[in-house]
Coordinates of C-alpha atoms in Angstrom, one line a residue:
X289 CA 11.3 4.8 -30.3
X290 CA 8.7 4.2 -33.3
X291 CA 6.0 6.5 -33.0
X292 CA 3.9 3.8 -35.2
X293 CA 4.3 1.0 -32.9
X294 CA 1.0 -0.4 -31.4
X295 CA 0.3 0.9 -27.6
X296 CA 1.0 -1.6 -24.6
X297 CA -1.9 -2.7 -23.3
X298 CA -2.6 -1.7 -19.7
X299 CA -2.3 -4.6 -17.5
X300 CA -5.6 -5.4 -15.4
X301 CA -4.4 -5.7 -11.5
X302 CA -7.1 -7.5 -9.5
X303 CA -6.6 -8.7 -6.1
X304 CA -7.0 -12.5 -5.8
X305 CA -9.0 -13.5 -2.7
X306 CA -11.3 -15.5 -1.6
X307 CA -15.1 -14.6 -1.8
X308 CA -16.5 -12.7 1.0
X309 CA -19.7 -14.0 2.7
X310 CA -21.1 -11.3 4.7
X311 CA -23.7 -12.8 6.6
X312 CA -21.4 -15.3 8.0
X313 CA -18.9 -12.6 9.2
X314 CA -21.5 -11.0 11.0
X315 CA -23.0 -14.3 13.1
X316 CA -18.9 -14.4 13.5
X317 CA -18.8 -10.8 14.8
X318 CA -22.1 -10.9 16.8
X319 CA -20.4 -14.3 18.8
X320 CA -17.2 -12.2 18.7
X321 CA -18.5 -9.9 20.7
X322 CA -21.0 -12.0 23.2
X323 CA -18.0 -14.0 23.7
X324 CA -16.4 -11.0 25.1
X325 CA -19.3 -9.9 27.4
X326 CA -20.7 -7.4 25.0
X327 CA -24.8 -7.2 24.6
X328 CA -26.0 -6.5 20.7
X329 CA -29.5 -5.9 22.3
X330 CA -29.4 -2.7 22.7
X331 CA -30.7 -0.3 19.9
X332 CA -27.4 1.1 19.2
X333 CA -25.7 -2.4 19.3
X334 CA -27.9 -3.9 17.4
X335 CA -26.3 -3.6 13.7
X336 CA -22.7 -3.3 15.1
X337 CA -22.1 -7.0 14.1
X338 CA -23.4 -6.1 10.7
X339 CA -21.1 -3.1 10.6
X340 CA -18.2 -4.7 11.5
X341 CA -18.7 -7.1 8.7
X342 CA -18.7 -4.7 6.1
X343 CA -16.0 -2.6 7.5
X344 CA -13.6 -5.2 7.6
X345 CA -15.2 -6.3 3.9
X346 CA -14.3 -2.9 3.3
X347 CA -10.6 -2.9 4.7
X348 CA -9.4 -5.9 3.0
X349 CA -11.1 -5.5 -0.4
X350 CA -8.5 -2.8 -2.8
X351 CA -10.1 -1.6 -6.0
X352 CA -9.0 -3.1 -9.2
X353 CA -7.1 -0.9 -11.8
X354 CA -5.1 -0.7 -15.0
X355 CA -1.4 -0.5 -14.5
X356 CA -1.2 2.3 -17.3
X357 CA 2.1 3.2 -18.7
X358 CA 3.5 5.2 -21.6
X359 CA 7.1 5.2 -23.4
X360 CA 9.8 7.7 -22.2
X361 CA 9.8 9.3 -25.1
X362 CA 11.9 12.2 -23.8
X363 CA 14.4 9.8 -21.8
X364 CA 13.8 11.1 -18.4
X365 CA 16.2 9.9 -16.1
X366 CA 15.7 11.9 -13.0
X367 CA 14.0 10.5 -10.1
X368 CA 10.5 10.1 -9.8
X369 CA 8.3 10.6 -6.5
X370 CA 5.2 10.5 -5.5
X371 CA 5.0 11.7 -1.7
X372 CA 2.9 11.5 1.4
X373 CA 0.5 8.7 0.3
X374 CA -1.6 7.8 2.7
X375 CA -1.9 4.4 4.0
X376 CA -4.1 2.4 5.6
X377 CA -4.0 -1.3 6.5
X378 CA -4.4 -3.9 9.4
X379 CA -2.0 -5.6 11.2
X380 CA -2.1 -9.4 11.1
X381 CA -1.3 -10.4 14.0
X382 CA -4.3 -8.2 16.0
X383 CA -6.3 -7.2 12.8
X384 CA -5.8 -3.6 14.5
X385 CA -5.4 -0.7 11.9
X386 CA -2.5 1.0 11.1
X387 CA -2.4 4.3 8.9
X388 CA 0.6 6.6 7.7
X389 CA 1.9 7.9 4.6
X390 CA 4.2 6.2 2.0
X391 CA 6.4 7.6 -0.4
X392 CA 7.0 5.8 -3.5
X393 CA 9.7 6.6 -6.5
X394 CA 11.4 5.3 -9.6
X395 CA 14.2 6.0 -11.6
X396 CA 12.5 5.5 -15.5
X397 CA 13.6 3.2 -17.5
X398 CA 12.0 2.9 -20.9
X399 CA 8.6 3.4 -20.1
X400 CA 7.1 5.8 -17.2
X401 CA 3.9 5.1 -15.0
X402 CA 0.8 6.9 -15.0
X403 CA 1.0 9.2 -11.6
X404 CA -2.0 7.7 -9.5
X405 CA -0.8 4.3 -10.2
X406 CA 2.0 4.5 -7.5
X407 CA -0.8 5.3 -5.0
X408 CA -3.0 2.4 -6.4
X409 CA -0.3 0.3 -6.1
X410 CA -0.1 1.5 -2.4
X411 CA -3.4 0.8 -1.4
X412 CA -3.4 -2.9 -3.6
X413 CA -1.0 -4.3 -0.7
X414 CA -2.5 -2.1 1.9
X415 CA -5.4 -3.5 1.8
X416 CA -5.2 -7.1 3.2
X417 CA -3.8 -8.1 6.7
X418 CA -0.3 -7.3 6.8
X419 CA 3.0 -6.2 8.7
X420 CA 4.4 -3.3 7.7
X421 CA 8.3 -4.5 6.4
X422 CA 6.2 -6.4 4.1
X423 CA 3.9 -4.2 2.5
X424 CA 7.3 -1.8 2.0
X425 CA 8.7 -5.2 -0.2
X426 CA 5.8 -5.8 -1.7
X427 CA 5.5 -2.4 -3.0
X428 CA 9.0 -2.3 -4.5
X429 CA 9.3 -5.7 -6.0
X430 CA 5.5 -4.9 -7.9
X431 CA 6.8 -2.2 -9.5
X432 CA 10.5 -3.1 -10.0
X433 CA 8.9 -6.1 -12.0
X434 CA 6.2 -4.2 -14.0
X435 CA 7.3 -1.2 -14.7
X436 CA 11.5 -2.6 -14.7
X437 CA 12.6 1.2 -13.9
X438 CA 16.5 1.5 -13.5
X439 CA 15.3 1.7 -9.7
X440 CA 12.5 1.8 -6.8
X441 CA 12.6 3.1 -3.4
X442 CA 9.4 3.0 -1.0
X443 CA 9.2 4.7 2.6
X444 CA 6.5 4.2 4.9
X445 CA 5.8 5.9 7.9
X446 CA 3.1 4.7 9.8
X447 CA 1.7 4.5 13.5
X448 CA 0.0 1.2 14.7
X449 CA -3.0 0.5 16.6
X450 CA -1.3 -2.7 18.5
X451 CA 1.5 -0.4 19.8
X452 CA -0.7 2.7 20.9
X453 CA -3.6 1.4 21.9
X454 CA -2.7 -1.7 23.8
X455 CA 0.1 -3.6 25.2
X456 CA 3.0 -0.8 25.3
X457 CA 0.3 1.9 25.2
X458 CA 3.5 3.9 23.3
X459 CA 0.8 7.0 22.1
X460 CA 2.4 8.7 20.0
X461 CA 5.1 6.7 18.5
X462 CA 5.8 5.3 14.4
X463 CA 7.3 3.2 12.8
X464 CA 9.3 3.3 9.5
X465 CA 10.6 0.8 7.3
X466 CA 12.1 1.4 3.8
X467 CA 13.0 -0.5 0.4
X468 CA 15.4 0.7 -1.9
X469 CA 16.2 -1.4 -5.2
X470 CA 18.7 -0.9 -8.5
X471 CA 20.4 2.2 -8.3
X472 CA 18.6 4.0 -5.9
X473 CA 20.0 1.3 -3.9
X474 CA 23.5 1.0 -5.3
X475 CA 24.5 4.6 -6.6
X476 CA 25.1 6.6 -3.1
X477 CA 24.0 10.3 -4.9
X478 CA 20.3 8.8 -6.1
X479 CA 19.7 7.1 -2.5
X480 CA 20.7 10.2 -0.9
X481 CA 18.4 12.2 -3.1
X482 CA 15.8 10.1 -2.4
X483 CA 15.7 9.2 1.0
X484 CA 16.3 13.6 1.4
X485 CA 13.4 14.1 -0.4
X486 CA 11.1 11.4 1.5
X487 CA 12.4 13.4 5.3
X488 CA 14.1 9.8 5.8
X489 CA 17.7 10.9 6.1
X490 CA 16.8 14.0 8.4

């Protein structure tokens, strides 16, 4: 590689959404909750509906961040894995949280990623209603296009609100979905390595 060549230019990721109006979201939440027989008179009801706004503000708003990465100057070619990131997200279909850990990993290609990007990239699709099989995708297809490793693999792990809190009631239980792409998808000794270092093969 030419040590003289210019540096990339970290690319800016900002979530696209629309603009949040908090004081409509709380009237929402305050008739959210009359319509369901709950009182905001009280003292300590009072600023729930305001609350709720910005928690949920809070929930589906992700930070933006450079993508920063740097040539593989030393041709690494070993895998790559960041463990036990946590999650946190809300599924779409109650807008009930769910929260586990992810584990995210590459095989390099010609450039490597900046370490905390892999969680950043976590919480950037966390943090938006979703369903878990698709945050896993997203995850993997991001980096597989922006970073174009040799391969990705993402494991989540993750226990949801809408499964142990209601309906089933099943306390206690997770779910785990997983993504594997290029040759931590195709060569059997890399997915092995992998998915026995993420506790998904055990």
């Amino acid at each position: 590689m030419d040590p003289t060549a210019p540096a990339r230019p970290a690319l800016r990721v900002i979530h696209q959404s629309g603009a949040i109006d908090l004081t409509a979201a709380e009237a929402a939440a305050g008739q959210f909750l009359s319509a369901l027989g709950i009182s905001t008179a009280s003292e300590s009801l009072r600023g729930t509906p305001s609350r709720m706004a910005r928690a949920y503000a809070e929930l589906f708003s992700p930070r933006a961040f450079d993508l920063t990465t740097f040539p593989n100057d030393e041709c690494y070619d070993e895998l790559v894995l960041a463990r036990r990131i946590p999650v946190r997200s809300v599924c779409e279909h109650h807008l009930l949280p769910f929260v586990g850990t992810a584990h995210v990993g590459y095989l390099p290609g010609a450039r490597i990623l900046g370490l905390s990007k892999l969680a950043r990239a976590v919480e950037h699709f966390s943090c938006r209603p979703q369903v878990q099989e698709r945050l896993t995708k997203q995850i993997a297809d991001w980096l597989q296009c922006h970073l174009e490793p040799k391969g990705v693999g993402v494991v989540i792990e993750a226990e949801h609100s809408c499964m142990t809190l209601r309906g089933v009631q099943a306390t206690g239980s997770s779910t785990m979905t997983s993504t594997l792409l290029g040759l931590l998808r195709s060569d059997a000794r890399s997915r092995s390595e992998f998915l026995a270092l993420t506790g998904a093969a055990s």
